[in-house]
mmCIF file of C-alpha atoms and ligand atoms in Angstrom:
data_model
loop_
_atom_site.group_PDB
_atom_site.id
_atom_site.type_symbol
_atom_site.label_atom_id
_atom_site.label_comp_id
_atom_site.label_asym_id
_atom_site.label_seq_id
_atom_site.Cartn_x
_atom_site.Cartn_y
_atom_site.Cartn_z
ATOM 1 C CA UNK A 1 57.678 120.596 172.338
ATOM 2 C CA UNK A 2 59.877 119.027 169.127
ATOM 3 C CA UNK A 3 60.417 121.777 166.771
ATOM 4 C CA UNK A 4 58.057 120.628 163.844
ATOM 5 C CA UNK A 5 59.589 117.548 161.788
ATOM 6 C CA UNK A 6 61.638 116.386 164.163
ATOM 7 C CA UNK A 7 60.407 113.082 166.569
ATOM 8 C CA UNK A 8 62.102 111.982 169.844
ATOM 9 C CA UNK A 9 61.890 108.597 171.009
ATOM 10 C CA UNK A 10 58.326 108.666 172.773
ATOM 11 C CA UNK A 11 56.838 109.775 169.270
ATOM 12 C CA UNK A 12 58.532 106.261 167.654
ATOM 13 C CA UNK A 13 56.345 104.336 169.563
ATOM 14 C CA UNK A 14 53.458 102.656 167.754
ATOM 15 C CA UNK A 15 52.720 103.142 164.638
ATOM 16 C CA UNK A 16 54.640 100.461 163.888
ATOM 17 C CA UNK A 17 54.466 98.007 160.134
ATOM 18 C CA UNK A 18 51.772 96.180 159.567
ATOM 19 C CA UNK A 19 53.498 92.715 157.267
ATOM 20 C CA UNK A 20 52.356 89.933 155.470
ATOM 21 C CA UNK A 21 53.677 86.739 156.616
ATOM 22 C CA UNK A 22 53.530 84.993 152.930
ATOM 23 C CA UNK A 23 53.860 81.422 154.145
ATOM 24 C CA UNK A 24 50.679 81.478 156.320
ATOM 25 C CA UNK A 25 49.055 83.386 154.302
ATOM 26 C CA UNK A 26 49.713 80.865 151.154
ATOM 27 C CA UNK A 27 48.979 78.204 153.293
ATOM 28 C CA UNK A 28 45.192 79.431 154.601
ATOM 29 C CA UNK A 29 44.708 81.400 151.207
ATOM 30 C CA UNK A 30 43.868 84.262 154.159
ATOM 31 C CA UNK A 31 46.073 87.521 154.378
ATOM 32 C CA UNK A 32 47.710 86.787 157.931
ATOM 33 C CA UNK A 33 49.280 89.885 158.772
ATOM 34 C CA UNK A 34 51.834 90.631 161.483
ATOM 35 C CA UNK A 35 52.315 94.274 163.127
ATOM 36 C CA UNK A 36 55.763 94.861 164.005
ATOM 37 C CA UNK A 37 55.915 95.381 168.029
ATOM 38 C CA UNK A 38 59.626 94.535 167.762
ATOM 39 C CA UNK A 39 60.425 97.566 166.082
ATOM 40 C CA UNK A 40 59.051 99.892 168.831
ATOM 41 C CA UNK A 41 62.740 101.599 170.566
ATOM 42 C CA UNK A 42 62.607 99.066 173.377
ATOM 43 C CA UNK A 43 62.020 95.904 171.288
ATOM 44 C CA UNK A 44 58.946 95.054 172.409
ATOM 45 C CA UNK A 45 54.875 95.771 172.672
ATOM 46 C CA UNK A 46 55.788 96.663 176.361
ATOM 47 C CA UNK A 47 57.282 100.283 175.226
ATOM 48 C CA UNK A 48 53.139 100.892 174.522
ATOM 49 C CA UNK A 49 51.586 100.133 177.556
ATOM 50 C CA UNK A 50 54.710 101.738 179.350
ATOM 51 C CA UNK A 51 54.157 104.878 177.790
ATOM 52 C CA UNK A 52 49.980 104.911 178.262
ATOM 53 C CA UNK A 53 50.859 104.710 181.998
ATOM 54 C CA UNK A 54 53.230 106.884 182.433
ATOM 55 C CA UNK A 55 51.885 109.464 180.013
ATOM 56 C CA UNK A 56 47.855 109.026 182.412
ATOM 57 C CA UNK A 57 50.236 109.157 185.348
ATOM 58 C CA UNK A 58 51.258 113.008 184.160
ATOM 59 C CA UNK A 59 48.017 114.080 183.129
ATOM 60 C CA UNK A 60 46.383 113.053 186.707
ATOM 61 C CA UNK A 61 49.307 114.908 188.335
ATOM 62 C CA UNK A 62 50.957 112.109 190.062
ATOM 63 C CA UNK A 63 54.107 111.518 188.116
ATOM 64 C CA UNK A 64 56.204 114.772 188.739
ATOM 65 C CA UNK A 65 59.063 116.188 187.027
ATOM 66 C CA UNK A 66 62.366 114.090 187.585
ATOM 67 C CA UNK A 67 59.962 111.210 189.946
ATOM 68 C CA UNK A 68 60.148 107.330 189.967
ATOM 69 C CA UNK A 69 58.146 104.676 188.698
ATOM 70 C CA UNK A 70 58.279 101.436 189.911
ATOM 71 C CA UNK A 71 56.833 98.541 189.061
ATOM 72 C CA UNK A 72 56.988 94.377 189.273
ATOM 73 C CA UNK A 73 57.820 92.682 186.393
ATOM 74 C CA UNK A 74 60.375 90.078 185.223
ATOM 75 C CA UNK A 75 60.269 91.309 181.444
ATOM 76 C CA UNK A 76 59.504 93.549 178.487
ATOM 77 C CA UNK A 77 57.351 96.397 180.689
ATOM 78 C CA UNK A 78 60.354 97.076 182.756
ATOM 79 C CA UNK A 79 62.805 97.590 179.382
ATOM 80 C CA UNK A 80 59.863 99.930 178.054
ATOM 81 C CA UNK A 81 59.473 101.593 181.050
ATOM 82 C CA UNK A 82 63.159 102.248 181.731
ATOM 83 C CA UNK A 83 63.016 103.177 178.178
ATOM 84 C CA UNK A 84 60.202 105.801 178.467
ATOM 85 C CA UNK A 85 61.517 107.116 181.886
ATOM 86 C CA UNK A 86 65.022 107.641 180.636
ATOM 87 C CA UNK A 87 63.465 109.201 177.882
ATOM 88 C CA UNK A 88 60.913 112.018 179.700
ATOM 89 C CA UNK A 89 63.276 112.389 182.229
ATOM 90 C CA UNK A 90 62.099 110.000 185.264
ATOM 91 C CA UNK A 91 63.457 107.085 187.462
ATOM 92 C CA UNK A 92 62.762 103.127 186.766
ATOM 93 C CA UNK A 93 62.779 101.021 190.093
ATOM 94 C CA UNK A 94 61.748 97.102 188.876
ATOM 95 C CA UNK A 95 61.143 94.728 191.386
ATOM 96 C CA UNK A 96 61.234 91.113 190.436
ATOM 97 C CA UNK A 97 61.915 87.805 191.669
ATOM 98 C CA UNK A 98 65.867 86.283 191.880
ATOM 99 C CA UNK A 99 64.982 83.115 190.007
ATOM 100 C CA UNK A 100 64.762 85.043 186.604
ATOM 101 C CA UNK A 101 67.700 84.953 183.980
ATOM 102 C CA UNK A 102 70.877 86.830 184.549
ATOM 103 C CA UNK A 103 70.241 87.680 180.839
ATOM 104 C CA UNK A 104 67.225 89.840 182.164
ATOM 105 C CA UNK A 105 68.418 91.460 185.294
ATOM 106 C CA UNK A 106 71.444 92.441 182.793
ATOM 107 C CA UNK A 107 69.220 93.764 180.387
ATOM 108 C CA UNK A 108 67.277 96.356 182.965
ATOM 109 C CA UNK A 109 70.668 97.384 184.368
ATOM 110 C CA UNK A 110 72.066 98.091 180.713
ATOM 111 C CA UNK A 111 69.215 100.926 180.750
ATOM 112 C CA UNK A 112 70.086 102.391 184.057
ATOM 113 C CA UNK A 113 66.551 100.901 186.021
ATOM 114 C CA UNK A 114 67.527 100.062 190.025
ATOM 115 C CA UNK A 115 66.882 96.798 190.286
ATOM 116 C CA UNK A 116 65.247 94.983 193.447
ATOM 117 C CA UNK A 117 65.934 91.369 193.630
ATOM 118 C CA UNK A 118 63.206 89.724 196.155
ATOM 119 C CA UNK A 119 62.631 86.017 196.780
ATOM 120 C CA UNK A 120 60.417 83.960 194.196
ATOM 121 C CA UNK A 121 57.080 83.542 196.140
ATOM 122 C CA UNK A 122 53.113 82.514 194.719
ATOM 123 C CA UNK A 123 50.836 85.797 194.204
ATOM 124 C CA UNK A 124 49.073 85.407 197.742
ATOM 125 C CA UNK A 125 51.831 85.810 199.624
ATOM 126 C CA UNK A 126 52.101 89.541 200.285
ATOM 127 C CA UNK A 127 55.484 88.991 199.596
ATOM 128 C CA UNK A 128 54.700 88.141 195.902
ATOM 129 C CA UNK A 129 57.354 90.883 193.610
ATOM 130 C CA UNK A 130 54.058 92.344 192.509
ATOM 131 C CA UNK A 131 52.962 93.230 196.051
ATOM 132 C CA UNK A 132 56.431 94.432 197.262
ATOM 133 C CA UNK A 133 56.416 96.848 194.186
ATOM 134 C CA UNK A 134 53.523 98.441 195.207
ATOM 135 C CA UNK A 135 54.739 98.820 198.482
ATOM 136 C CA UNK A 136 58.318 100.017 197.704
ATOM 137 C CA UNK A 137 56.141 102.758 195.415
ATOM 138 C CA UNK A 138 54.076 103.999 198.376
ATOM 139 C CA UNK A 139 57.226 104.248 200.592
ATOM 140 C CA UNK A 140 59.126 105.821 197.951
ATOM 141 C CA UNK A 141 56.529 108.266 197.023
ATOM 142 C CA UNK A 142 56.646 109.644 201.025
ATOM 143 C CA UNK A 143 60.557 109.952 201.098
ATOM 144 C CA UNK A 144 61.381 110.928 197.447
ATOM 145 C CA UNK A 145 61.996 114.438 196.474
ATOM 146 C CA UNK A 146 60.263 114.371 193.709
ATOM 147 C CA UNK A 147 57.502 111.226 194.610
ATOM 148 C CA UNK A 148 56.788 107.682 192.652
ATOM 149 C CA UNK A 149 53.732 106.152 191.343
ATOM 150 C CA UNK A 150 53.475 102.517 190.887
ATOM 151 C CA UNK A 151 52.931 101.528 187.219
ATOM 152 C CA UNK A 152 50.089 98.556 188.141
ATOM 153 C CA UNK A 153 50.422 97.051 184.420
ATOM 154 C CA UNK A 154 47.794 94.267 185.346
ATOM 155 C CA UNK A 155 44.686 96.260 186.921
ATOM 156 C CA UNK A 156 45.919 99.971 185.406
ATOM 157 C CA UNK A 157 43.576 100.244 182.632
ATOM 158 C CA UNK A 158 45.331 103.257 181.674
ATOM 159 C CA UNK A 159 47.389 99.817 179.947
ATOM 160 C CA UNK A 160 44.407 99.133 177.627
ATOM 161 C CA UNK A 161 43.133 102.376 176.711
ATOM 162 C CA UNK A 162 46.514 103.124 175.294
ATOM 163 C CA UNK A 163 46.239 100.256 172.768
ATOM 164 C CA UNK A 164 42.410 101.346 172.290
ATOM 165 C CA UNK A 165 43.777 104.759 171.075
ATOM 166 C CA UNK A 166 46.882 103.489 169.454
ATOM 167 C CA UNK A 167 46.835 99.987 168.327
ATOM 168 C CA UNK A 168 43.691 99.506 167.096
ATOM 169 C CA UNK A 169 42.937 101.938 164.962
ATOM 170 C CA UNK A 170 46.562 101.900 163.954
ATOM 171 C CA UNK A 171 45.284 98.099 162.506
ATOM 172 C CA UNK A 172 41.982 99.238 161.293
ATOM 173 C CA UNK A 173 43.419 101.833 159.063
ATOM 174 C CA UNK A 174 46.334 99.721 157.917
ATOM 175 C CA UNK A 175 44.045 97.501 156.556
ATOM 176 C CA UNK A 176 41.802 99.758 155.218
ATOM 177 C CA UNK A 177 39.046 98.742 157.307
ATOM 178 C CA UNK A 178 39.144 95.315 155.841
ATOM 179 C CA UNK A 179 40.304 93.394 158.752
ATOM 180 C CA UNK A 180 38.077 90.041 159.227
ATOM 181 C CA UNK A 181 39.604 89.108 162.901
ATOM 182 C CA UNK A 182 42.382 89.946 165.736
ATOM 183 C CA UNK A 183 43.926 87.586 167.244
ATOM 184 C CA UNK A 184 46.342 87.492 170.174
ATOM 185 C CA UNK A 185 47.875 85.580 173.673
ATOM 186 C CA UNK A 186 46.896 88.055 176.982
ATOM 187 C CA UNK A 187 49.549 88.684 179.451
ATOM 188 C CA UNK A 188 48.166 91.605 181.148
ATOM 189 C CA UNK A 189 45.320 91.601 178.867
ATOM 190 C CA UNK A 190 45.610 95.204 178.047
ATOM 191 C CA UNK A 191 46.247 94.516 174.161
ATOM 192 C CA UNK A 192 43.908 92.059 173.460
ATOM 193 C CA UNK A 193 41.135 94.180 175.665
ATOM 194 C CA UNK A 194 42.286 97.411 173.890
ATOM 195 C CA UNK A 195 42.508 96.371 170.547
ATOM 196 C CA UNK A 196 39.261 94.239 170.542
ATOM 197 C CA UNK A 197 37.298 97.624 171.894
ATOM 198 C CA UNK A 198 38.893 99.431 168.893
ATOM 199 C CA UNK A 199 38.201 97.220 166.160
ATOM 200 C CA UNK A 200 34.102 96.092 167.509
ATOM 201 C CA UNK A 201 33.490 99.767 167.920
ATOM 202 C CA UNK A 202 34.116 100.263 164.172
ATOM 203 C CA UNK A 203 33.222 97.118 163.176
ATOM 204 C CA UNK A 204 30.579 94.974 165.953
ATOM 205 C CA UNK A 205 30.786 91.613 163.436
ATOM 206 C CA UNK A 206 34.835 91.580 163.269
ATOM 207 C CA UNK A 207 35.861 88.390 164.866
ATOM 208 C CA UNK A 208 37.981 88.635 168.492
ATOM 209 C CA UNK A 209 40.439 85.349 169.107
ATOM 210 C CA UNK A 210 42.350 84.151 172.087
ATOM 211 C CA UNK A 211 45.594 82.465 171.791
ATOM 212 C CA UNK A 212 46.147 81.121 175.194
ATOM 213 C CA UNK A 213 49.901 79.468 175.356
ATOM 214 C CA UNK A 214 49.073 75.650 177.472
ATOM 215 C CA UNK A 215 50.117 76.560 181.482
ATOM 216 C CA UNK A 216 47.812 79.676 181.138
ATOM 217 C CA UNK A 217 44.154 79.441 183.038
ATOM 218 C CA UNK A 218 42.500 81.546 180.365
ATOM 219 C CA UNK A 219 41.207 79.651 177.927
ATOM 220 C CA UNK A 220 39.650 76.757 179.951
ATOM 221 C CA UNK A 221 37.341 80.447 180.980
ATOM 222 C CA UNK A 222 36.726 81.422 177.785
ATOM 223 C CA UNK A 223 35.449 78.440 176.854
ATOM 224 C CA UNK A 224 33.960 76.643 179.975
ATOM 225 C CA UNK A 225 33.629 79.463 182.206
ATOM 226 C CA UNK A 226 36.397 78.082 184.543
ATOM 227 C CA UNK A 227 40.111 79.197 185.510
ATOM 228 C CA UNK A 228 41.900 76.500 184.806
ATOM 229 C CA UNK A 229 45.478 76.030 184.309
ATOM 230 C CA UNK A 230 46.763 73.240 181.718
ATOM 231 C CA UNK A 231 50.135 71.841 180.978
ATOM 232 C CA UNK A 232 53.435 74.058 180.377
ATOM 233 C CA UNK A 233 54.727 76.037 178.364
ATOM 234 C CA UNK A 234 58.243 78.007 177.788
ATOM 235 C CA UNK A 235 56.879 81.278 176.746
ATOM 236 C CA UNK A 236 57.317 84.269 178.696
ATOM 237 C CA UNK A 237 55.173 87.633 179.151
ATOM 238 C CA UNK A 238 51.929 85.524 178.398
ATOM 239 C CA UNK A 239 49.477 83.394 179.813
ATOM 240 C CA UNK A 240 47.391 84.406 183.181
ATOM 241 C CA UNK A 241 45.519 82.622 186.015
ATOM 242 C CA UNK A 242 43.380 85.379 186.555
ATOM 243 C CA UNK A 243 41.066 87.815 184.926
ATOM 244 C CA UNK A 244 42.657 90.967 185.318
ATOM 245 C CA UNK A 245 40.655 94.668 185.410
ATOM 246 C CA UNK A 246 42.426 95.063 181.979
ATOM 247 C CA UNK A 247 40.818 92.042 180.624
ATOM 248 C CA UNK A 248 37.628 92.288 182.444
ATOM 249 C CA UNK A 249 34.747 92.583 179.677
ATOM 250 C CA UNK A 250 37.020 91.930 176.698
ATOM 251 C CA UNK A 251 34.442 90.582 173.594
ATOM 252 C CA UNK A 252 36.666 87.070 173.114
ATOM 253 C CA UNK A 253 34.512 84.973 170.420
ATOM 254 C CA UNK A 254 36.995 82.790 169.832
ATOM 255 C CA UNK A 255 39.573 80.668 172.535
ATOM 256 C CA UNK A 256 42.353 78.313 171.398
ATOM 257 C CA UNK A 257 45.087 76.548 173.631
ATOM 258 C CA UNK A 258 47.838 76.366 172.066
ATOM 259 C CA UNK A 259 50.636 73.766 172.723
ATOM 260 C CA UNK A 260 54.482 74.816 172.729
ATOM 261 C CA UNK A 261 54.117 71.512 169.890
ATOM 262 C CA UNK A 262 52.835 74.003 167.533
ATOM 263 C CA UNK A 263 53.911 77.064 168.391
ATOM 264 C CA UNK A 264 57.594 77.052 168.953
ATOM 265 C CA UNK A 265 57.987 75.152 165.610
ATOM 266 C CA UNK A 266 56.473 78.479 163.715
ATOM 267 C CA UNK A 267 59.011 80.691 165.399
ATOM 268 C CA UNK A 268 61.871 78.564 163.158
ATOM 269 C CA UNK A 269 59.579 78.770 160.500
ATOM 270 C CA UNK A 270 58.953 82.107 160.542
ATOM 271 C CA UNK A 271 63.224 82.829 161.325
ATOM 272 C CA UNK A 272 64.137 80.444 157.958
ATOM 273 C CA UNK A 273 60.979 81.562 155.650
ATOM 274 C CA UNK A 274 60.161 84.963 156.326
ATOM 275 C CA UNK A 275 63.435 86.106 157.944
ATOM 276 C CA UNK A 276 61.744 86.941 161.320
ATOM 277 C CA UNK A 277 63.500 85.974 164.605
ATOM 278 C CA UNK A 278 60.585 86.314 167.041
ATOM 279 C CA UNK A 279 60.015 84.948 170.265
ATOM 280 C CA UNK A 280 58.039 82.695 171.886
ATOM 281 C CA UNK A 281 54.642 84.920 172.014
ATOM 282 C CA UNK A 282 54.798 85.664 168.581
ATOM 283 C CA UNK A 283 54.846 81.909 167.652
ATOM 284 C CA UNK A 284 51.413 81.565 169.763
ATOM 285 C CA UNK A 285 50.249 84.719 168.354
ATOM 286 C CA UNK A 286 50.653 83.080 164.417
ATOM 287 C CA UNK A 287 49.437 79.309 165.480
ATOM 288 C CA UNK A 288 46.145 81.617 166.654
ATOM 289 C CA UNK A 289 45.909 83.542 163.328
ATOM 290 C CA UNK A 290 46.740 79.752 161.568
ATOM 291 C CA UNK A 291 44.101 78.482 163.256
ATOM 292 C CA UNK A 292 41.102 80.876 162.804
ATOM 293 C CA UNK A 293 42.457 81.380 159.351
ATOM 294 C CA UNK A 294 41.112 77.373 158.861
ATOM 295 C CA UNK A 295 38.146 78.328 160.957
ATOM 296 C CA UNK A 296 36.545 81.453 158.834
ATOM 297 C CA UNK A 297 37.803 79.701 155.345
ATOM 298 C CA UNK A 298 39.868 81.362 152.499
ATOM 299 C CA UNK A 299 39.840 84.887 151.509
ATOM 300 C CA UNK A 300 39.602 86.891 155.161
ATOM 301 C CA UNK A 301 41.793 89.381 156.258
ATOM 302 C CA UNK A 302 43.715 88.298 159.948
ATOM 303 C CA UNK A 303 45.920 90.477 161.958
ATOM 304 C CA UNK A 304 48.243 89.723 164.981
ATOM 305 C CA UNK A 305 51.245 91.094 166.423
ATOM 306 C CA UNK A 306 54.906 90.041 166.362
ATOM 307 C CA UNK A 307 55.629 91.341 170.109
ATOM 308 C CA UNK A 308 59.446 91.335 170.437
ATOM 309 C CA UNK A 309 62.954 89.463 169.283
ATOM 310 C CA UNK A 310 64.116 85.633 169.582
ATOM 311 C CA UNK A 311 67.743 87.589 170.448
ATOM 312 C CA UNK A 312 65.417 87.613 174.230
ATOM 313 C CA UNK A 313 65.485 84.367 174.564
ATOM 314 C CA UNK A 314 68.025 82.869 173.415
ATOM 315 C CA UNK A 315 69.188 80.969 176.450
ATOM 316 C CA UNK A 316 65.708 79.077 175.528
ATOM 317 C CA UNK A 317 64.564 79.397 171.780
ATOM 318 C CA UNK A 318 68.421 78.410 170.944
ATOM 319 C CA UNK A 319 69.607 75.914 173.534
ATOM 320 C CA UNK A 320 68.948 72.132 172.082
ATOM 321 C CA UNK A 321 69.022 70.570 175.846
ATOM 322 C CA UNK A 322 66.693 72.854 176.935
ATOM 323 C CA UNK A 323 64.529 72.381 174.329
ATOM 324 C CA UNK A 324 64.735 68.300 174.503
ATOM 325 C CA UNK A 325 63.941 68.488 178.264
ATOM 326 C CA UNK A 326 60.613 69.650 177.101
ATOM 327 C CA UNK A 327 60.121 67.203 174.278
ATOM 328 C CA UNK A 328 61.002 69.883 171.479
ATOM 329 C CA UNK A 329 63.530 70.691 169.111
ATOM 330 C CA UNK A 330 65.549 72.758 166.920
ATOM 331 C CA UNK A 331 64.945 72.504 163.159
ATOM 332 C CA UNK A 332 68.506 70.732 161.428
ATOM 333 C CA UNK A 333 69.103 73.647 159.346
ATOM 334 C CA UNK A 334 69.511 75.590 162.442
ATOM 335 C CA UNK A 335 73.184 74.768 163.609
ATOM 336 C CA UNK A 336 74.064 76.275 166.617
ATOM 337 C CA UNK A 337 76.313 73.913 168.092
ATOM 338 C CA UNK A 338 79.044 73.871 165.595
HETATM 339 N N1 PMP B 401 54.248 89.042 174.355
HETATM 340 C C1 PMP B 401 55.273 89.416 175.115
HETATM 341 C C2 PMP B 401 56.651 89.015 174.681
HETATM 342 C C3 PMP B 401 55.077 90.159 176.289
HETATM 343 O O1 PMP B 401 56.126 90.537 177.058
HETATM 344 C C4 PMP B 401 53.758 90.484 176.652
HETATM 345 C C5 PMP B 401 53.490 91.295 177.886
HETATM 346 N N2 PMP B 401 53.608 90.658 179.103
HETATM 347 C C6 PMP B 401 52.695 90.053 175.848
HETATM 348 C C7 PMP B 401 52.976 89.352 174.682
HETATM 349 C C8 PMP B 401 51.247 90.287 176.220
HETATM 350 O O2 PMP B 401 50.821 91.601 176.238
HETATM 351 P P1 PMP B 401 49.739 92.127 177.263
HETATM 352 O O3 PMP B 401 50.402 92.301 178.600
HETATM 353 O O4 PMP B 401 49.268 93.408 176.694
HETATM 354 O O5 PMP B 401 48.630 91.120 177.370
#
């Protein structure tokens, strides 16, 4: 236990701001309001679900004093897990594939995690990172002093319930119980899933929307009932070609697809007009809100999140080539090169 007053890291975690982005907002006459994922200690919305896994791993008895978790991801879940372990006193093994950035391998290291490099392969190969994590957990779990559990983040629902207990009502009483709709992208699934839960159980007519980025299979099932993938897209963390158990049963009244046409263009907007560098996610996230904004008409109260920092990505959000390769750009008041 703290002594009273006095919070350690795994207390800073949620409760994060809840802003409003003015332009938007102008622009719909709505109140399109951002909560501040960035700001949790490992610069993402990852440090949440980290922390509701490892915290249902404790209470079932499996994590143990000074034991490992491992788990298969190429991004934010592994900083908030190696976060959160470092934090409570526990190992981070991440296994992910050797075709992501340096920038990201660097990043894990920076915090200590042991790092498993393992050939890029598709998810049915039982070679996929995902499926090697889950092995390397079981094996390490039966020669580790202290044992390892295997974090899951897709089908652990321990993922959702977190951001039903923390996330949800964190927006519902930041509002004031006002809030007319959520809106976010699904990587996992477990915010959308645990925040929609939250907000229908305290409010059944409040309006649930899907930003799906294009190259993502979820929308074309939200709205036709069938998993299929369309275009590309260059953000990262989101988008899914299956319907994971975090997901399952989500209330989703609303889909969009959203093109990196009109999302990427809003994270520029939203560096030069409200001061926000965000990445990629974020952008889809506000081009959702935009959207059902014009959908329910002036005057309605729209939340989303801003899930981590453009300073991720800037090998992608910053580099003109790569952009052009992909048919977008960087804003001229934006100059990088020089
Ligand atoms: N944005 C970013 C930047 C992420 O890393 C993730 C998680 N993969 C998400 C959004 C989506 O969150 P969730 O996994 O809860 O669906």
């Amino acid at each position: 236990m703290n002594p009273p007053g006095f919070d350690s890291l795994t207390d800073r975690i949620g409760n994060t701001p809840l802003m409003r982005l003015n332009h938007a907002s102008d622009e719909t006459r709505c109140e399109i309001l951002g909560k501040a994922e960035f700001m949790n200690p490992g610069g993402s919305i990852k440090d949440r679900a980290a922390l509701g896994i490892v915290r249902d791993a404790e209470r079932r008895g499996r994590l143990k004093p000074g034991g490992i978790v491992v788990e298969g991801t190429a991004g934010n879940t592994g900083i908030g897990l190696a976060v959160v372990g470092n934090s409570l006193g526990y190992e981070t093994v991440i296994v992910m594939p050797d075709n992501q950035s340096k920038d990201k391998i660097d990043t894990l290291k920076s915090y200590g995690a042991d790092v498993r490099l393992v050939p890029a392969v598709p998810l049915k190969d039982p070679n996929h990172f995902i499926h090697q994590s889950e092995r390397l957990a079981e094996e390490l779990n039966e020669t580790s002093p202290n044992g390892a559990v295997w974090a899951n983040q897709f089908n652990n629902t321990a993922n959702r319930a977190f951001h039903a207990e923390t996330t949800g009502p964190e927006i519902w009483e930041q509002t004031q119980g006002s809030v007319d709709a959520f809106i976010c992208s699904v990587g996992t699934g477990g915010t959308l899933a645990g925040v929609a839960r939250a907000l229908k159980a305290r409010r059944p007519d409040i309006t649930i929307g899907l930003a799906d980025p294009t190259g993502s299979a979820l929308y074309n099932y939200y709205k036709n009932g069938e998993l299929k993938v369309e275009g590309t897209s260059i953000s990262e963390g989101i988008g899914n070609s299956r319907i994971t158990d975090n997901l399952e049963g989500t209330p989703i009244d609303v889909p969009y697809q959203i093109p990196d046409e009109e999302s990427v263009p809003l994270v520029y907007d939203m560096i030069r007009r409200e001061g926000l560098s965000l990445g990629a996610s974020s952008g889809v996230n506000v081009a959702g809100a935009i959207r059902l904004a014009r959908e329910l008409g002036p005057g309605h109260v729209i939340v989303t999140l801003l899930c981590d920092s453009a300073m991720r990505y800037r090998q992608r959000l910053f580099n003109r080539e790569f952009l052009a390769e992909r048919g977008l750009e960087l804003p001229d008041w934006l100059s990088l090169d020089d």
